[in-house]
Short mmCIF file of C-alpha atoms in Angstrom, two decimals:
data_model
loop_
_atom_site.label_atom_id
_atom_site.label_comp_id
_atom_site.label_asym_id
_atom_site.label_seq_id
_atom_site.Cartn_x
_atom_site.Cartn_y
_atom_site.Cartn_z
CA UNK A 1389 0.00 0.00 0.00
CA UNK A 1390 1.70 3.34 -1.01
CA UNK A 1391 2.55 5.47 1.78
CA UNK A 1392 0.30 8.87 1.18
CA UNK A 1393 -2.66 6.72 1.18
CA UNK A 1394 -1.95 4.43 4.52
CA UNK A 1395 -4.89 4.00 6.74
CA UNK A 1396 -3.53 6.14 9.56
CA UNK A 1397 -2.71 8.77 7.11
CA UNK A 1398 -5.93 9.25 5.89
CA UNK A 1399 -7.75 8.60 9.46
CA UNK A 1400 -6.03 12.08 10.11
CA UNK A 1401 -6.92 13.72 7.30
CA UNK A 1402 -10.57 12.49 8.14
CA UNK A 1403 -9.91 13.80 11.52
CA UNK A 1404 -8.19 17.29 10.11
CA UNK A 1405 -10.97 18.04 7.92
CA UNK A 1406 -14.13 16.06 9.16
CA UNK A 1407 -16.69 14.93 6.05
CA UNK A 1408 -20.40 15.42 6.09
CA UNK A 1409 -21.47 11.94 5.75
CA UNK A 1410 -25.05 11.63 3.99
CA UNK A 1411 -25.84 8.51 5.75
CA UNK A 1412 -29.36 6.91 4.27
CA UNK A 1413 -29.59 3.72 6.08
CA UNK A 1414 -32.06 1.50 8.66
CA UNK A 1415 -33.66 2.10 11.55
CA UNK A 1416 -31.82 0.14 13.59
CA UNK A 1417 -28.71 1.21 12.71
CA UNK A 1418 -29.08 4.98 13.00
CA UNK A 1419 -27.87 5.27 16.36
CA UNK A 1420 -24.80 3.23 16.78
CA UNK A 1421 -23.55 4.44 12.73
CA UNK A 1422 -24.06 8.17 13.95
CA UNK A 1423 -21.41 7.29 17.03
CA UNK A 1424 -19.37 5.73 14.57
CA UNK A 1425 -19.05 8.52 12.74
CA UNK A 1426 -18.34 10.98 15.52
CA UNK A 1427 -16.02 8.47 17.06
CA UNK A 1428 -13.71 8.51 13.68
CA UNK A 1429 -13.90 11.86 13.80
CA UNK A 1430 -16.13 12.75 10.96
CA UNK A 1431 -20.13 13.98 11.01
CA UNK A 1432 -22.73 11.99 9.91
CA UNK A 1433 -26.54 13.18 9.20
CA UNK A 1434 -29.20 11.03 8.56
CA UNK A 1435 -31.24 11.94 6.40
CA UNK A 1436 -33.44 10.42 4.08
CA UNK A 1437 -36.69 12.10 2.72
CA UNK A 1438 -37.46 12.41 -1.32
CA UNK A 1439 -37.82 15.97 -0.77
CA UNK A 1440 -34.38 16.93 0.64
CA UNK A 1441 -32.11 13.76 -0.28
CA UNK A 1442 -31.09 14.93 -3.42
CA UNK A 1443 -29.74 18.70 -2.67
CA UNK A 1444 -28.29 17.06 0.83
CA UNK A 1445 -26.19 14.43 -1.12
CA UNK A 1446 -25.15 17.87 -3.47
CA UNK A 1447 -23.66 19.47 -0.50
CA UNK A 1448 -22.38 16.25 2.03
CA UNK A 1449 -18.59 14.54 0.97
CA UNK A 1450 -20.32 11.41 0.04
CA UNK A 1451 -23.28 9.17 0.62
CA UNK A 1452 -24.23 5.53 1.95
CA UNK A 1453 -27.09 4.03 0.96
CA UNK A 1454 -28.69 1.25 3.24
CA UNK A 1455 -31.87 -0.64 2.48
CA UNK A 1456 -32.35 -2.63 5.66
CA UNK A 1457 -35.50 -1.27 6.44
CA UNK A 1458 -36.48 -0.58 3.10
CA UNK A 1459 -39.45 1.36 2.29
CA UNK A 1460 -41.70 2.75 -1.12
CA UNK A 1461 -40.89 6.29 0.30
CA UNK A 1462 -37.35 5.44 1.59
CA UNK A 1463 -36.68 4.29 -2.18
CA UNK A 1464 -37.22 7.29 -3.76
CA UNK A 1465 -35.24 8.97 -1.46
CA UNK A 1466 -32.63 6.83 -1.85
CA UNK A 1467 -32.76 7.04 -6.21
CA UNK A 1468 -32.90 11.38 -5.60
CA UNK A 1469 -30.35 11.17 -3.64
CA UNK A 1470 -28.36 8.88 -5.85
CA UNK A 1471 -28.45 10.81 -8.81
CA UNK A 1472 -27.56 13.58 -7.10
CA UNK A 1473 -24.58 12.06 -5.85
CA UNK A 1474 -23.45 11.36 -9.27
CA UNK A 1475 -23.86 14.64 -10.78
CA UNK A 1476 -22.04 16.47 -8.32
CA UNK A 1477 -19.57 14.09 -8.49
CA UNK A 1478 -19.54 12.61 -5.04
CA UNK A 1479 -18.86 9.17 -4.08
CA UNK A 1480 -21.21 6.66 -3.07
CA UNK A 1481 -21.64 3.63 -0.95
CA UNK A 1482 -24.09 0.82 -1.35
CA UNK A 1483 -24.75 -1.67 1.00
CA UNK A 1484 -27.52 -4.21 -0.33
CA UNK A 1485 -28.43 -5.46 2.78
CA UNK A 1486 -30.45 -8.81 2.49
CA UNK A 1487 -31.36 -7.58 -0.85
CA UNK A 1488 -32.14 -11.62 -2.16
CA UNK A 1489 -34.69 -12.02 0.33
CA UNK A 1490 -37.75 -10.50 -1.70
CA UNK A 1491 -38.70 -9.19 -5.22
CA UNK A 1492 -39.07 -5.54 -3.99
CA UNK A 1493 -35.52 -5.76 -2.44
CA UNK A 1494 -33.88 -7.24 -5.67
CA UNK A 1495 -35.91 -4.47 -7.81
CA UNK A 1496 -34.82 -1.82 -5.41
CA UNK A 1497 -31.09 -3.08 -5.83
CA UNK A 1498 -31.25 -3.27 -9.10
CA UNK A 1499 -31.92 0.33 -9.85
CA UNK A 1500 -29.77 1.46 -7.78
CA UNK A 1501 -26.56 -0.58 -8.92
CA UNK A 1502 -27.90 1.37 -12.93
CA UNK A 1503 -27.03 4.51 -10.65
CA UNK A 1504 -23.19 3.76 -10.35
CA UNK A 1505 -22.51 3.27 -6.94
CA UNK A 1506 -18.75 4.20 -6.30
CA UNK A 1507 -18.05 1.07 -3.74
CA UNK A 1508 -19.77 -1.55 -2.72
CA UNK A 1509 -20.13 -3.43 0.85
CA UNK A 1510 -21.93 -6.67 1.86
CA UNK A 1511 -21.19 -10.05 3.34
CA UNK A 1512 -20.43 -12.82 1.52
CA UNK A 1513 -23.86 -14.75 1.11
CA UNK A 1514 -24.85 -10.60 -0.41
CA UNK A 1515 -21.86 -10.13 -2.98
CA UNK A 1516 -22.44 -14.17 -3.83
CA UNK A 1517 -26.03 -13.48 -4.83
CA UNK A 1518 -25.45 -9.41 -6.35
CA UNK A 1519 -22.87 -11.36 -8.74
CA UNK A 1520 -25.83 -13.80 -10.39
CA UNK A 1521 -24.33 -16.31 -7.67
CA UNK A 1522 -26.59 -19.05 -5.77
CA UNK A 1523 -25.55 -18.04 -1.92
CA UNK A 1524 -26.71 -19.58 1.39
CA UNK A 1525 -28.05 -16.41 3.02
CA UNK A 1526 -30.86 -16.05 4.86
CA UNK A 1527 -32.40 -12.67 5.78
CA UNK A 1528 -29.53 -10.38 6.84
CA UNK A 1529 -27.09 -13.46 8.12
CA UNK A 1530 -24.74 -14.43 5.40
CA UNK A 1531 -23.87 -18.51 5.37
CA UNK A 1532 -21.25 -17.92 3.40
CA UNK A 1533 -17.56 -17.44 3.59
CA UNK A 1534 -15.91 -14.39 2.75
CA UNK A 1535 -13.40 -16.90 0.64
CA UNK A 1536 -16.08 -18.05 -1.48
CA UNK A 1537 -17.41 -14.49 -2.15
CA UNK A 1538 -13.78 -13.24 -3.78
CA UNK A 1539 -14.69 -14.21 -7.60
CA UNK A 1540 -18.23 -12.61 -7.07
CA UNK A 1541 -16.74 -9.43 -5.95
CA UNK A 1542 -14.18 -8.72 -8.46
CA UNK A 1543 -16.89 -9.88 -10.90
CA UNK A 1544 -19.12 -7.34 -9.58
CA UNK A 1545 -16.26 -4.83 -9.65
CA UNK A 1546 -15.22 -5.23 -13.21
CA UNK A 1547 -18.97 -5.00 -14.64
CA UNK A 1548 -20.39 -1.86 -12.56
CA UNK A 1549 -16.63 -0.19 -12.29
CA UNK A 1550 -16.77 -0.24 -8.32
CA UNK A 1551 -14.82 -1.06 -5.46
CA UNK A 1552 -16.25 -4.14 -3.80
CA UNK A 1553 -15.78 -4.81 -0.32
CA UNK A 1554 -16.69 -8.37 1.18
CA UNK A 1555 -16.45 -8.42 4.95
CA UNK A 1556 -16.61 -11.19 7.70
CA UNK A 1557 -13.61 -12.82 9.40
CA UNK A 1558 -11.55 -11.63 7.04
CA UNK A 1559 -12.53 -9.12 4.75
CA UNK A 1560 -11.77 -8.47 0.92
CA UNK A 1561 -11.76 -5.50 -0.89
CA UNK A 1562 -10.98 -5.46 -4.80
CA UNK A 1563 -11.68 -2.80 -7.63
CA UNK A 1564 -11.85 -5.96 -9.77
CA UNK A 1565 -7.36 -5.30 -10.62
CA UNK A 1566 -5.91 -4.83 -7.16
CA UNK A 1567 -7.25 -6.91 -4.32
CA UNK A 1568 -6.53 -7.56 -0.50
CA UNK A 1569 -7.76 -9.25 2.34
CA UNK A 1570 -7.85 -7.34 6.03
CA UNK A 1571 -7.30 -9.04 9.21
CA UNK A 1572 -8.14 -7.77 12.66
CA UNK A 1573 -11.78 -7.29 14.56
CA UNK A 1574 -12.90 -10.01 17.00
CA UNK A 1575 -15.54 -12.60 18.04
CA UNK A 1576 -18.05 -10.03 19.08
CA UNK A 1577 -18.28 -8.13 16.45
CA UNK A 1578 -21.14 -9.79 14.57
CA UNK A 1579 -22.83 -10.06 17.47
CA UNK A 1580 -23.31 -6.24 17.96
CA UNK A 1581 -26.49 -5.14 16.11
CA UNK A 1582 -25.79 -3.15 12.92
CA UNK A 1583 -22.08 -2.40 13.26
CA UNK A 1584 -21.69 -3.63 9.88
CA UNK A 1585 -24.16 -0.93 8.78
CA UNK A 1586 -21.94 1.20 10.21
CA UNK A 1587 -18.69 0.11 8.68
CA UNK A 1588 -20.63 0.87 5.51
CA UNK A 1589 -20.98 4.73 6.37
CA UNK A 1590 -17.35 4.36 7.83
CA UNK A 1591 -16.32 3.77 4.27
CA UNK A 1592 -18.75 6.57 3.20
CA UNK A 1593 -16.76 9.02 5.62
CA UNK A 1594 -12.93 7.65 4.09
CA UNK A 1595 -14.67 7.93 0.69
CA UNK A 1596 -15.19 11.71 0.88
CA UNK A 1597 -12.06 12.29 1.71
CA UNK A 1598 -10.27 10.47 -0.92
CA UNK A 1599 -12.85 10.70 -3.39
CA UNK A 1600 -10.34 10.02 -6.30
CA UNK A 1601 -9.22 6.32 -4.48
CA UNK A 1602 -11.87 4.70 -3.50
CA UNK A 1603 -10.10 1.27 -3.21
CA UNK A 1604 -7.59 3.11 -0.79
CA UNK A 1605 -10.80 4.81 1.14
CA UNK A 1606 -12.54 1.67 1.46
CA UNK A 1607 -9.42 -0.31 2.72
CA UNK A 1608 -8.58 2.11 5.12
CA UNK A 1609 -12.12 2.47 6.46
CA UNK A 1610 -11.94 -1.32 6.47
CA UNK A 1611 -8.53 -1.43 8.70
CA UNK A 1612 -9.67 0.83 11.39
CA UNK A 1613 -12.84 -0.92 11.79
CA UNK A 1614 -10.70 -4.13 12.45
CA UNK A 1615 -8.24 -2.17 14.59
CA UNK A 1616 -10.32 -0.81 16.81
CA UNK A 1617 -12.11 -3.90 17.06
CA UNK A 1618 -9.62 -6.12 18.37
CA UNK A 1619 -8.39 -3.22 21.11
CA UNK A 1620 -11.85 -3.22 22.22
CA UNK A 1621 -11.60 -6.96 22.65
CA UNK A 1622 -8.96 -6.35 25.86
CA UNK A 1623 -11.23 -6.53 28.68
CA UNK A 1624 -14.46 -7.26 27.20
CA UNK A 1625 -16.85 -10.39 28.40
CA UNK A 1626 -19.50 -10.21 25.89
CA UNK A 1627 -21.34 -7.89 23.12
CA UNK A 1628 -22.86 -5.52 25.48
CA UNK A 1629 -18.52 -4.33 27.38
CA UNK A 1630 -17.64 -4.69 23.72
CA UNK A 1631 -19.76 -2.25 22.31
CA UNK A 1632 -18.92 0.32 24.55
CA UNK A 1633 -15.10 0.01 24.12
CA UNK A 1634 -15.47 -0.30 20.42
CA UNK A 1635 -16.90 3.60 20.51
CA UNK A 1636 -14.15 4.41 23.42
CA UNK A 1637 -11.13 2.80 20.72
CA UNK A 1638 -12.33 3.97 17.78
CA UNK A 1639 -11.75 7.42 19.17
CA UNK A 1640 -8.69 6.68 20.90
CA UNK A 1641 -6.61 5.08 17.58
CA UNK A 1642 -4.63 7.45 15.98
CA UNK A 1643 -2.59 6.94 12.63
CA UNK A 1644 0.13 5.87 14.39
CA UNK A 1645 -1.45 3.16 16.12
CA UNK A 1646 -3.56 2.48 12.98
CA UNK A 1647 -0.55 1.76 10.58
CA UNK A 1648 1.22 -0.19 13.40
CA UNK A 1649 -1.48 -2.56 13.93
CA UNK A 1650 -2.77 -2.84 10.78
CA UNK A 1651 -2.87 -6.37 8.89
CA UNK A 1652 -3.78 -5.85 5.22
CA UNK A 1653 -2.41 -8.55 2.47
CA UNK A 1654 -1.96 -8.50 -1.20
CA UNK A 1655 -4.69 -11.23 -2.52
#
């Protein structure tokens, strides 16, 4: 990884100039993605009606689009917002959560992957299915392992010109040329509700402010989520210590810290 765009460099330019993140994503994960946000250091607002989502994704650093609790209203917001996105020339992320699960998911996905999403991010049993693939997911739990999910994503990479990430255990991130695989987080992690919802507008907030790298962005969003996750490990017993000390290291990493413990592998 080249040395201007290391993780820790660009946590601190995230933390020097802090993006508006345009975060349009579930109910349940409002809460814990906004404190994600402000932990990092950036600002997230979450907002997602069809009459302001479009000029708010004009003015924000980038937007994430979640359909977890999908909605007819929540869709057009999501498509205004979209657009808007890619006229102004602002990244965005998509994260199809569950999006196999019904017709008016996969319909909902499939207009917005015509609107050019700039990265990607969904479990394996997601990216499997998203790439024409016959995956073992059921609702929002993927079956699958991230391992199997690695031809999908660079499939899905080379045909909508995105950056794909695939996380789990180990996560993958390609742009469908370069690819690597992230270690890091811990046991408790998927046991947290909607923290990979959050990652998702994590990769939102790197995104805006590399714009122009958005395979860089989304590893480095990637890293510190693992990072902090496996220094909020020391000391917890369960979900509920851990998801406290994920907010309290998450603010407490710095780049230092970042690029020291960071485990990211050519794949």
């Amino acid at each position: 990884m080249r040395d201007q765009a290391s993780p820790g460099t660009l946590l601190s330019q995230l933390r020097a100039q802090p993006p508006l993140v345009h975060c349009i994503t579930n109910f349940v994960a409002m809460n814990i993605a906004a404190n994600v946000l402000l932990a990092a250091g950036a600002s997230p607002a979450m907002v997602h009606a069809e009459e302001e989502a479009g000029e708010f994704a004009a003015i924000a650093g980038a937007l994430t689009i979640n359909i977890g609790t999908l909605s007819s209203g929540w869709m057009r917001g999501m498509e205004v917002a979209a657009v808007a996105a890619g006229q102004s020339g602002k990244p965005w992320v998509l994260d199809p959560v569950a999006h196999y699960a019904t017709g008016f998911r996969r319909a909902a996905v499939d207009r917005l992957l015509e609107l050019g999403p700039t990265i990607i991010r969904g479990n394996a049993s997601e990216i499997i299915a998203l790439a024409g693939g016959a995956s073992r997911g059921q609702g929002v739990d993927s079956r699958d392992g991230v391992e199997q999910a690695e031809e999908s994503a660079r499939l899905l990479a080379r045909v909508h010109g995105a950056t794909v990430a695939v996380t789990g255990v180990v996560d993958f991130v390609t742009d469908g040329e370069r690819s690597v695989r992230i270690e890091g987080g811990c046991e408790w992690m998927p046991r947290v509700t909607a923290l990979g919802c959050s990652l998702t507008c994590l990769v939102g907030a790197f995104a805006a402010v590399r714009p122009e790298q958005p395979f860089d962005a989304t590893v480095a969003a990637l890293a510190t989520f693992a990072v902090a996750g496996e220094l909020a490990a020391n000391g917890a017993d369960g979900p509920g210590s851990f998801s406290w000390r994920f907010l309290d290291a998450l603010a407490a990493l710095d780049a230092f810290a970042l690029d020291r413990n960071v485990k990211v592998f050519a794949a």
